[in-house]
Coordinates of C-alpha atoms and ligand atoms in Angstrom, one line a residue:
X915 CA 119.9 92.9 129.2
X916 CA 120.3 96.1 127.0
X917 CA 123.2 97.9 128.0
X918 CA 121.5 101.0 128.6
X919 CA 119.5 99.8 131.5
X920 CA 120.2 99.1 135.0
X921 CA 119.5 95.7 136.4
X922 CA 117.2 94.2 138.2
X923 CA 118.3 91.3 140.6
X924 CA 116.5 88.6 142.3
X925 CA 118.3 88.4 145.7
X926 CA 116.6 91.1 148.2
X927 CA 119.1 89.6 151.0
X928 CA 120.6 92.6 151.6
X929 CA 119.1 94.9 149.8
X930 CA 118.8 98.4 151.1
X931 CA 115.1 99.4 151.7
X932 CA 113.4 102.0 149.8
X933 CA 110.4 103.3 152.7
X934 CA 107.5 105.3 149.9
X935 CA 105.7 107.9 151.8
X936 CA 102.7 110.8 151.7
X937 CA 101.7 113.4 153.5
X938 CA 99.2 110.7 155.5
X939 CA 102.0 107.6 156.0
X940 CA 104.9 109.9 157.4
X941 CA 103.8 110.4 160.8
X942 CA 103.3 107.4 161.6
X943 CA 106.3 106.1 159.6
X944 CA 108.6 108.6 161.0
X945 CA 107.4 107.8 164.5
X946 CA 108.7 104.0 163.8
X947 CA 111.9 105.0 162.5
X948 CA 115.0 104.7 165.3
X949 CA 115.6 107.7 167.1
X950 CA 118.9 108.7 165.4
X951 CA 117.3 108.4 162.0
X952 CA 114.0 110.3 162.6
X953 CA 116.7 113.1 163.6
X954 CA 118.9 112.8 160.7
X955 CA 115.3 112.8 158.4
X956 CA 114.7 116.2 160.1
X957 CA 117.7 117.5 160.1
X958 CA 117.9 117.2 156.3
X959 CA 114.5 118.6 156.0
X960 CA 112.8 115.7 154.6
X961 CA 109.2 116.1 153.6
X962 CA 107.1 113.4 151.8
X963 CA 106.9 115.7 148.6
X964 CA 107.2 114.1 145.4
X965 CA 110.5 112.6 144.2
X966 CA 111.8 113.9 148.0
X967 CA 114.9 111.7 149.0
X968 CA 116.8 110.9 152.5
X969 CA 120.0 108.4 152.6
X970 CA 119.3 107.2 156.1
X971 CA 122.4 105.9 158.1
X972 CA 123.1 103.4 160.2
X973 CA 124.3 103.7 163.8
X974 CA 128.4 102.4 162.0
X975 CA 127.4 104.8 159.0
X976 CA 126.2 102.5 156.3
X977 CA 123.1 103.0 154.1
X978 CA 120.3 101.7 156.0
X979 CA 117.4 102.6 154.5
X980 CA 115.6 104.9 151.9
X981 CA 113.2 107.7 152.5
X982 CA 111.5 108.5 149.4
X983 CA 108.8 110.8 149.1
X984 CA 105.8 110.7 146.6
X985 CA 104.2 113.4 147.4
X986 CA 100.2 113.4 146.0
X987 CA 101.2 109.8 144.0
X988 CA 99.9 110.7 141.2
X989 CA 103.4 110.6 138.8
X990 CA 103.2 107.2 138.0
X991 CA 107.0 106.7 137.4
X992 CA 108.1 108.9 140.1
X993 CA 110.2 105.8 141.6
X994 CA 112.2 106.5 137.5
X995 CA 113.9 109.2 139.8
X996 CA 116.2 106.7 142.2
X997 CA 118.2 104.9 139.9
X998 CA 119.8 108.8 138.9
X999 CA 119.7 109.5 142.6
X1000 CA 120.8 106.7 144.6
X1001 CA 124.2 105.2 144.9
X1002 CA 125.7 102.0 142.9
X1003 CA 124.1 99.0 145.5
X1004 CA 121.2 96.8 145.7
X1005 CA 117.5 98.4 146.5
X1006 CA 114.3 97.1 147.6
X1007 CA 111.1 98.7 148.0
X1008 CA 109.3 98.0 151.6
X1009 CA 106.0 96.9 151.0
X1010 CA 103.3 99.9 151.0
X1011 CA 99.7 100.5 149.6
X1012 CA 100.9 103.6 147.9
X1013 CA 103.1 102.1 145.0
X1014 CA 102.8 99.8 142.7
X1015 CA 105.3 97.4 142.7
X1016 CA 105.4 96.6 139.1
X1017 CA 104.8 100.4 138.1
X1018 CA 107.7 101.2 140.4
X1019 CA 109.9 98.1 138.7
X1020 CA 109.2 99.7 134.9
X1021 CA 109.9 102.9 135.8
X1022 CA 113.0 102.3 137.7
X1023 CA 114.3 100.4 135.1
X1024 CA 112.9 103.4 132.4
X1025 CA 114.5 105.8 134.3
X1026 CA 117.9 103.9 134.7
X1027 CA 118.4 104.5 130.6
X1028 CA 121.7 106.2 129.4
X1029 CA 122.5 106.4 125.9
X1030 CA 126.4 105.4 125.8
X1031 CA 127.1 104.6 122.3
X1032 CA 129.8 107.5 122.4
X1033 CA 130.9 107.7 125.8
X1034 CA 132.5 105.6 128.6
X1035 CA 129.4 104.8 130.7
X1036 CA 129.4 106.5 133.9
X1037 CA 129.3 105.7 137.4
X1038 CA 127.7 102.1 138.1
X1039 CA 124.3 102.3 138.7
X1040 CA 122.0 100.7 141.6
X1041 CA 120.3 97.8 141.2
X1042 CA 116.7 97.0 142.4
X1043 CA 115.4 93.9 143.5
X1044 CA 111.6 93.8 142.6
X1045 CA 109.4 92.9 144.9
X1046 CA 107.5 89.7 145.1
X1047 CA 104.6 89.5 142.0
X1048 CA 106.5 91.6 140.4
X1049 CA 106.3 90.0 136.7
X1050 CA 110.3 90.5 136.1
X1051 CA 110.3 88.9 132.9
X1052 CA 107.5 91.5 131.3
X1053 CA 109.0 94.3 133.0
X1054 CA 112.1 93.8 131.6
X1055 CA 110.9 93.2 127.6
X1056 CA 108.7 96.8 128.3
X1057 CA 111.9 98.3 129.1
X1058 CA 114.0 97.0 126.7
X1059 CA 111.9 97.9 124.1
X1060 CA 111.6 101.4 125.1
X1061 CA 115.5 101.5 125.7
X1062 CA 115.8 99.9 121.9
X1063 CA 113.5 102.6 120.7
X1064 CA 115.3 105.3 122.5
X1065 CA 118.9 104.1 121.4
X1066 CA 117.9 104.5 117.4
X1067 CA 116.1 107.9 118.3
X1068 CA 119.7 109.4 119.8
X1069 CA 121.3 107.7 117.2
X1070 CA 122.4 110.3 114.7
X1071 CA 121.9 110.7 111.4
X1072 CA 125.5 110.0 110.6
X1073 CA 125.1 106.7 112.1
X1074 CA 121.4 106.1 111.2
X1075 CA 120.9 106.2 108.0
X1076 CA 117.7 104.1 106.0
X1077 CA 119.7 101.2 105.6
X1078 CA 120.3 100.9 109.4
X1079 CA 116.6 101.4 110.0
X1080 CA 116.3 98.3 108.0
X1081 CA 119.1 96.7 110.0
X1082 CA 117.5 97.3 113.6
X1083 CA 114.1 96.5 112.2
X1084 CA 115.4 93.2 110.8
X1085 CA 117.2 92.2 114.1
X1086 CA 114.4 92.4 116.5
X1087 CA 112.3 90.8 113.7
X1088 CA 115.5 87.9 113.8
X1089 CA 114.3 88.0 117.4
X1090 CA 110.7 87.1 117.2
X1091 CA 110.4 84.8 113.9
X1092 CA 108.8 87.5 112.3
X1093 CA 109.4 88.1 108.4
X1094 CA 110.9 91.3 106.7
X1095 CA 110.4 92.1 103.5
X1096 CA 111.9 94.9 101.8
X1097 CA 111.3 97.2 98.8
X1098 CA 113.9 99.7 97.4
X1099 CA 115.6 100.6 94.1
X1100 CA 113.4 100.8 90.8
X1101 CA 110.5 98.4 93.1
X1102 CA 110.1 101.4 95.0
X1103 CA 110.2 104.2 92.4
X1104 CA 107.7 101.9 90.6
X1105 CA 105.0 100.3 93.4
X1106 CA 106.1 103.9 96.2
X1107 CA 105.9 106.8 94.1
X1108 CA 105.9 109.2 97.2
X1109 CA 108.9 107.2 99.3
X1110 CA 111.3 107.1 96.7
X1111 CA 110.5 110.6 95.7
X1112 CA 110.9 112.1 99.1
X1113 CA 114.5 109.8 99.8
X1114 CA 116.3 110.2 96.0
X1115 CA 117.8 113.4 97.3
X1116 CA 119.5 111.3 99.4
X1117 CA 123.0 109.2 98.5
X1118 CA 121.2 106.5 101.2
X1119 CA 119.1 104.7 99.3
X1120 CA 114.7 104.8 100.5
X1121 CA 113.2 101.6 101.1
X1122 CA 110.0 100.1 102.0
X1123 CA 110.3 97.5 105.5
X1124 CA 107.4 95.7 105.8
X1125 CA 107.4 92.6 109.0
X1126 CA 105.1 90.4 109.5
X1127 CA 104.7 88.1 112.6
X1128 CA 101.6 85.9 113.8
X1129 CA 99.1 83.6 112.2
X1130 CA 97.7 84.7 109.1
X1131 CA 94.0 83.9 110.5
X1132 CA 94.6 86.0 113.9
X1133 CA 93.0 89.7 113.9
X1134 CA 95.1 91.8 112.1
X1135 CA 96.9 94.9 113.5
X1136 CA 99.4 97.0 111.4
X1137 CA 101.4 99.5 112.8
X1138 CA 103.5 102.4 110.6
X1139 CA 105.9 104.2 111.6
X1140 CA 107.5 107.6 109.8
X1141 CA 111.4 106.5 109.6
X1142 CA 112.5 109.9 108.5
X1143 CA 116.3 109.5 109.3
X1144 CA 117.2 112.9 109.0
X1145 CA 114.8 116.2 107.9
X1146 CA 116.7 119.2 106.5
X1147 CA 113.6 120.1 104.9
X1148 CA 114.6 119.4 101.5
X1149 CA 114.5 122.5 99.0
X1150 CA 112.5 124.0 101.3
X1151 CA 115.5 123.8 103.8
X1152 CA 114.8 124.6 107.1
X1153 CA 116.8 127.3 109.5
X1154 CA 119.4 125.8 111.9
X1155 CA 117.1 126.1 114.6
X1156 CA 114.7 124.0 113.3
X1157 CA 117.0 121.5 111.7
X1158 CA 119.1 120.4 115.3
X1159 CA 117.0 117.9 116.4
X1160 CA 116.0 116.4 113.2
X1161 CA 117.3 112.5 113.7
X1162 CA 115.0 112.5 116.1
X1163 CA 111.9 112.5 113.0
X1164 CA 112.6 108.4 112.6
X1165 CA 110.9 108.8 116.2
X1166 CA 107.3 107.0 115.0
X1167 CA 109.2 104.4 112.9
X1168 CA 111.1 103.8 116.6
X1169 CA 107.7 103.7 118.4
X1170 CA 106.1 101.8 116.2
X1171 CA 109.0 98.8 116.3
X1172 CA 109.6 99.6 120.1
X1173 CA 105.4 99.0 120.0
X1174 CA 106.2 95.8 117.9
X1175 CA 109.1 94.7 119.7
X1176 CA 106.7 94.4 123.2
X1177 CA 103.9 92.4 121.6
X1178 CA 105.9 90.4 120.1
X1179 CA 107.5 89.7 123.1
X1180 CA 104.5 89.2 125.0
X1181 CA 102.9 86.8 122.5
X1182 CA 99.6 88.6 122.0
X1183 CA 96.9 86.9 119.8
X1184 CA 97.3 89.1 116.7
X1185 CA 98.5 88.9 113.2
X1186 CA 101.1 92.1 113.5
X1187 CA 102.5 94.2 110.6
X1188 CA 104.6 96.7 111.0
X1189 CA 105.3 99.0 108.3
X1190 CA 108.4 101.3 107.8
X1191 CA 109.0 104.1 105.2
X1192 CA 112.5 105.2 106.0
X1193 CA 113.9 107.7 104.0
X1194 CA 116.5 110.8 104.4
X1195 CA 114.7 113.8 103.3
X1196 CA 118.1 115.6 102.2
X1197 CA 119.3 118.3 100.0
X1198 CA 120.5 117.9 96.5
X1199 CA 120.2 118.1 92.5
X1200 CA 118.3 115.0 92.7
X1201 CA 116.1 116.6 95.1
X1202 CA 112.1 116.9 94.7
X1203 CA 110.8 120.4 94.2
X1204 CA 108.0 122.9 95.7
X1205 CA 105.6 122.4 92.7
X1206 CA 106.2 118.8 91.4
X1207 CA 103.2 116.8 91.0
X1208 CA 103.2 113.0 92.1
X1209 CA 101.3 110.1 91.7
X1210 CA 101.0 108.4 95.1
X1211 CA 100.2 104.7 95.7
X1212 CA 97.0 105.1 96.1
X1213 CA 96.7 107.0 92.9
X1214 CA 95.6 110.3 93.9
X1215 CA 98.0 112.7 92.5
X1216 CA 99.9 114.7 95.5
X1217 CA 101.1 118.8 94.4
X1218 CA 103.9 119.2 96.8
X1219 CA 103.2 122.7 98.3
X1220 CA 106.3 122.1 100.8
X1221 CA 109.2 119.5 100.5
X1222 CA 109.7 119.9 104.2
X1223 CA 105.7 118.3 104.8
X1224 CA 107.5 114.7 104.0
X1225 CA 106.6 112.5 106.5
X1226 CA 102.3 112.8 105.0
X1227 CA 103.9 111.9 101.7
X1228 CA 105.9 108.9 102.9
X1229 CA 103.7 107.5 105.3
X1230 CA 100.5 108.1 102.4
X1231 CA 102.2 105.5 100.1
X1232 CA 103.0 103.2 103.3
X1233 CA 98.6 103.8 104.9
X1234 CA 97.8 102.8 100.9
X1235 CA 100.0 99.4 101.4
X1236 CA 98.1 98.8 104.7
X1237 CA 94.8 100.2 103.7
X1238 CA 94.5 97.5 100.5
X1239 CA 94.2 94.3 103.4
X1240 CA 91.8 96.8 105.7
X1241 CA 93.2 95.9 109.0
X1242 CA 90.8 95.1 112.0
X1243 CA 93.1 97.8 113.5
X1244 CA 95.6 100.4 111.9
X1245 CA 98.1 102.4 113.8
X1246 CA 100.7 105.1 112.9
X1247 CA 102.9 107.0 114.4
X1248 CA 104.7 109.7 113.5
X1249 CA 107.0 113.2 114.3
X1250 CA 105.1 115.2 111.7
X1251 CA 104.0 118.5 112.8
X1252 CA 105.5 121.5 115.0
X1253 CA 102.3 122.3 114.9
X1254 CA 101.1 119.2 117.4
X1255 CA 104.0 120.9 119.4
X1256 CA 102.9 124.1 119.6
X1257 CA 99.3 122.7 120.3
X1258 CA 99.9 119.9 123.2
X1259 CA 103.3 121.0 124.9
X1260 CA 106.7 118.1 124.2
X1261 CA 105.4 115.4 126.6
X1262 CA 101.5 115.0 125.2
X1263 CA 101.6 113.2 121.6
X1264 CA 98.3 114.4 119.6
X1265 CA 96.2 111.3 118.4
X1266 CA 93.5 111.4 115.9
X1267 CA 90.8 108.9 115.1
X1268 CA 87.5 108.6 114.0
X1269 CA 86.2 105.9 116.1
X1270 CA 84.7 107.1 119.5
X1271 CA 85.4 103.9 121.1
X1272 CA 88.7 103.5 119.9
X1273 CA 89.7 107.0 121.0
X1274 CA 88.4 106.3 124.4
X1275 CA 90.4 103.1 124.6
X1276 CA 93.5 104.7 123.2
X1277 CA 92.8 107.7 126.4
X1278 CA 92.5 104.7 128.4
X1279 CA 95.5 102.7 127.8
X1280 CA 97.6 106.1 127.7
X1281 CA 96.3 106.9 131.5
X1282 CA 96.8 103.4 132.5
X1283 CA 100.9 102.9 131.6
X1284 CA 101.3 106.7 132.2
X1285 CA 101.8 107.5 128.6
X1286 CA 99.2 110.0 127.8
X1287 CA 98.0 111.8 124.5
X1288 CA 95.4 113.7 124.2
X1289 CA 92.9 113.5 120.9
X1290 CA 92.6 116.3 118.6
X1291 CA 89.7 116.9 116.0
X1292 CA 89.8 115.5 112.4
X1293 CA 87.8 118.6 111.4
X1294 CA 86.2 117.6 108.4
X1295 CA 85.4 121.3 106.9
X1296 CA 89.3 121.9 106.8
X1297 CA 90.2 119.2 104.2
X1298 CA 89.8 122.0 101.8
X1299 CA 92.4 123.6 103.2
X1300 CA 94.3 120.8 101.3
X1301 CA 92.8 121.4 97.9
X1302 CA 94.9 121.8 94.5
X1303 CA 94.7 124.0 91.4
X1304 CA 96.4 121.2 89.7
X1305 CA 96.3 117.4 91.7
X1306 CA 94.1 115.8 93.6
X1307 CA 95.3 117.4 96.5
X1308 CA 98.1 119.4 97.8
X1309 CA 100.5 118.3 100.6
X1310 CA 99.9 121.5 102.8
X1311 CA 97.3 124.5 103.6
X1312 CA 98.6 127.4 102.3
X1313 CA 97.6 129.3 105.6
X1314 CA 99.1 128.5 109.4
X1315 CA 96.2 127.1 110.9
X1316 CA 95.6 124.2 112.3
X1317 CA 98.8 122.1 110.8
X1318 CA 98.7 118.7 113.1
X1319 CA 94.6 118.5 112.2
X1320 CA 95.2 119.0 108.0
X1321 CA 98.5 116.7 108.4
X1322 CA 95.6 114.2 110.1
X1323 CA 93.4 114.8 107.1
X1324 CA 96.1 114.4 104.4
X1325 CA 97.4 111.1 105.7
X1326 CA 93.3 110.1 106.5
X1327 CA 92.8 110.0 102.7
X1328 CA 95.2 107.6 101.9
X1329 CA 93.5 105.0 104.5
X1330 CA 90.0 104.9 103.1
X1331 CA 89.4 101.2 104.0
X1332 CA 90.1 100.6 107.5
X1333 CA 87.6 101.3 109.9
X1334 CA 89.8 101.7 113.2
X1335 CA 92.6 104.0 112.4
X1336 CA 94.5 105.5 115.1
X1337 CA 97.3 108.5 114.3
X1338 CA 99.3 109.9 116.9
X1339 CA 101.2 113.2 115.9
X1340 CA 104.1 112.8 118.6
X1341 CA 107.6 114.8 119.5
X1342 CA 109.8 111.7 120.5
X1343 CA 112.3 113.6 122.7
X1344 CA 112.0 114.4 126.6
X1345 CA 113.3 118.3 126.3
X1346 CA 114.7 117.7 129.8
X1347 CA 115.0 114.9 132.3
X1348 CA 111.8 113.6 134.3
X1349 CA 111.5 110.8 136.6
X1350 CA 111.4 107.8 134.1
X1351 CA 111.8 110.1 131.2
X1352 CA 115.7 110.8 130.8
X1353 CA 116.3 113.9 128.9
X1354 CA 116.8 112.8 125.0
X1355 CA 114.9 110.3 122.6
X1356 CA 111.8 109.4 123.9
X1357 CA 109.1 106.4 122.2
X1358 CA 106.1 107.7 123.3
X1359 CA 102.7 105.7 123.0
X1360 CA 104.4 102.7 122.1
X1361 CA 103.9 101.3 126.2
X1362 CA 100.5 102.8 125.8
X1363 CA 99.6 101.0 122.1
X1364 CA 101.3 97.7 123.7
X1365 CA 98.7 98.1 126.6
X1366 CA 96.2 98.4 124.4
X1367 CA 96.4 95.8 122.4
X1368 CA 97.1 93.6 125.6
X1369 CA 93.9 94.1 126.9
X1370 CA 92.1 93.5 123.1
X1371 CA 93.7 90.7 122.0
X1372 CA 95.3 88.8 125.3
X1373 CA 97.4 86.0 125.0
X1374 CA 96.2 82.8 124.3
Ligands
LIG2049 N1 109.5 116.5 111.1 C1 108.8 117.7 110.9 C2 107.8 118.1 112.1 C3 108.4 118.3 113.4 C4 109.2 119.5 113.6 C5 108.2 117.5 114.5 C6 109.7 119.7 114.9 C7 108.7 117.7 115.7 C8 109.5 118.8 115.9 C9 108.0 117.7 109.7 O1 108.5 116.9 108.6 C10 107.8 119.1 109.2 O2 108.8 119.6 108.9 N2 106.6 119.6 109.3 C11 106.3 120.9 108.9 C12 105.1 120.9 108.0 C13 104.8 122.2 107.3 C14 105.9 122.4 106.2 C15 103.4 122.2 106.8 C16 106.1 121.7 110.1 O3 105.5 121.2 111.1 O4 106.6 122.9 110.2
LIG2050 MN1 109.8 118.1 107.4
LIG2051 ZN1 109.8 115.5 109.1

């Protein structure tokens, strides 16, 4: 069990009882409770809102029971809130038509996560004993995926550099039986034009991680994810503001192999790749400059307009890689625009794809696992906002329009091949703590990718 998760036991013996109520159950479900307790539940003005908690006592004083109020239900990890709220013990959920007992176990267990890589871990936390049909096994591989994903996202750079990207992609890889193969040094600066230039600023070397797992003959699904380890910007360096949060721009590579990690796990009936450009986009002599012209992969020839638009540049030589087997399904993920940000809000990644019935299966799968996105527009007309006096193309629009839609363009032209290509545009931190969704790095769509590909290519 990753050390950042509570547990979940298998003897409900004495397990205290968590009671779930609405607005319609907790009439009728206050009416049953013993006299004394119905008084304490009013006296502590208990109301079935969401996330709403009473301790109930015994008649000697002891826990006896949970009150827990989910108010309209619709916050699908609302039971994420107990494990911060509840003290150190055993829990079970009483059996009610108003929670799902396996949504219930996955977001208790989501929202049990502390990162304690730097500090003595804190109080002990409860435990929860999943109720019967709860699939314990997949719960837990969900979760500790996500907690995997979240630990290299909080990581800082200091501690997280490319070559540790490499490192956590190669254990879970050790994990699964999957193969790694990595490309760095002149390889890189001959067969990744664009990831070496965008990481030789840096004293920690680029590389190139590319796993494989699956039979070769299964339908082929590759995933890529931006492992920026740390963004200063480059040249274009940007102001502290912008800058304090940047370890978190690894946080598609972290997706992506939290994404791997669970179908993997699962044993879905695919050929998986999973692709990695991991880079530090730093600041030095050896820097790239605002006007240098590259030759990508893919051979178009990139003007860089902004050294601080790196994550298109890596992840264009990394789609050209996938692009040249055209997947039956190509997914990346990446922390590439602020502009996604300003668009969609922290908690709502921005996904962009071509394919109607893929984007409604991505919608889908995101409502499902409560992991939502929402699809933006890969507006054709605006790719000229992306044209060069001198290259092929340029890496920015001169202008501040629509930023997350010509980032979705740029990285669109390096994938010419694949039919079904899916690119979420996501923030990768939780800004402040929500029930499930401790406050810190955050994978989002990897549960939601995972469900999708679940339900496409099931175990066999
Ligand atoms: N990693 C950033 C994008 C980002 C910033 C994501 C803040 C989440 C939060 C990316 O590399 C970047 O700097 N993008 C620039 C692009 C611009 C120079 C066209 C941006 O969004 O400002
Ligand atoms: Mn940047
Ligand atoms: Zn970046």
């Amino acid at each position: 069990m990753n050390q950042s998760l509570s547990r979940l036991v298998r003897d409900a013996g004495d397990a205290v009882p968590i009671t779930c109520v609405t607005p319609e159950s907790w009439p009728r479900i206050e009416a049953a409770l013993p006299g004394p307790q119905a008084a304490y539940a009013r006296a502590t003005d208990f109301a079935p809102k969401a996330g709403r908690i009473a301790l109930l006592p015994a008649a000697d004083g002891r826990l006896a029971g949970v009150l827990f109020g989910l108010g309209d239900g619709r916050d699908r990890l609302l039971a994420g809130k107990l494990p911060g709220a509840l003290p150190p013990g055993s829990y079970r959920f009483a059996p009610s038509e108003n929670v799902d007992p396996t949504d219930a176990a996955l977001a208790w267990l989501l929202g049990s996560y502390r990162f304690g890589r730097y500090r003595e871990a804190g109080a002990e936390r409860p435990a929860l004993a999943p109720s019967e049909g709860v699939d314990v096994e997949a719960v837990t591989r969900i979760a500790e995926a996500v907690a995997l994903g979240r630990d290299l996202v909080n990581t800082p750079a200091n501690d997280l550099g490319p070559a540790e990207i490499e490192a956590a992609i190669r254990a879970v890889a050790a994990r699964h039986g999957a193969d790694v193969a990595v490309v760095a040094g002149a390889d890189l600066a001959r067969d990744f034009p664009l990831v070496h230039t965008v990481g030789a600023s840096s004293p920690r070397a680029p590389r190139l991680i590319d796993l494989t797992w699956g039979p070769a003959d299964a339908p082929r699904v590759t995933l890529v994810g931006k492992g920026v380890a740390f963004d200063t910007g480059g040249l274009d360096i940007k102001p502290s503001s912008g800058m304090l949060l940047m370890k978190k721009d690894m946080g598609g590579s972290a997706a992506a192999l939290a994404a791997a990690d669970m179908v993997m796990g699962a044993g879905l009936n695919l050929r998986l790749r999973l692709i990695v450009p991991a880079v530090e986009n730093a600041v030095s002599g050896e820097a790239f400059r605002p006007g240098d012209v590259i030759r990508s992969r893919a051979g178009l020839t990139v003007e860089i307009g902004n050294t601080d638009a790196e994550g298109r540049l890596i992840l264009a030589d990394a789609l050209a890689l996938a692009d040249a087997e055209a997947p039956d399904l190509l997914v990346d993920f990446a922390t590439l625009t602020g502009a996604a940000r300003v668009a969609l809000g922290p908690d709502l990644p921005a996904f962009f794809t071509e394919d109607e019935a893929l984007a409604q299966a991505v919608s889908e799968a995101g409502l499902a696992v409560a992991d939502p996105v929402w699809r933006l527009p890969l507006h054709e007309p605006y790719a000229s906002l992306l044209d060069s006096k001198v290259a092929d193309l340029n890496n920015v629009s001169g202008g501040p329009f629509a930023g997350a839609i010509t980032a979705a363009l740029f990285l669109r032209r390096f994938a010419p091949a694949t039919r079904a290509h899916v690119h979420f545009d996501l923030y990768g931190w939780n800004p402040s703590t929500k029930p499930g969704r401790p406050e810190g790095g955050e994978v989002q769509t990897a549960r939601l990718v995972h469900a999708l590909l679940a339900r496409r290519y099931p175990k066999v």
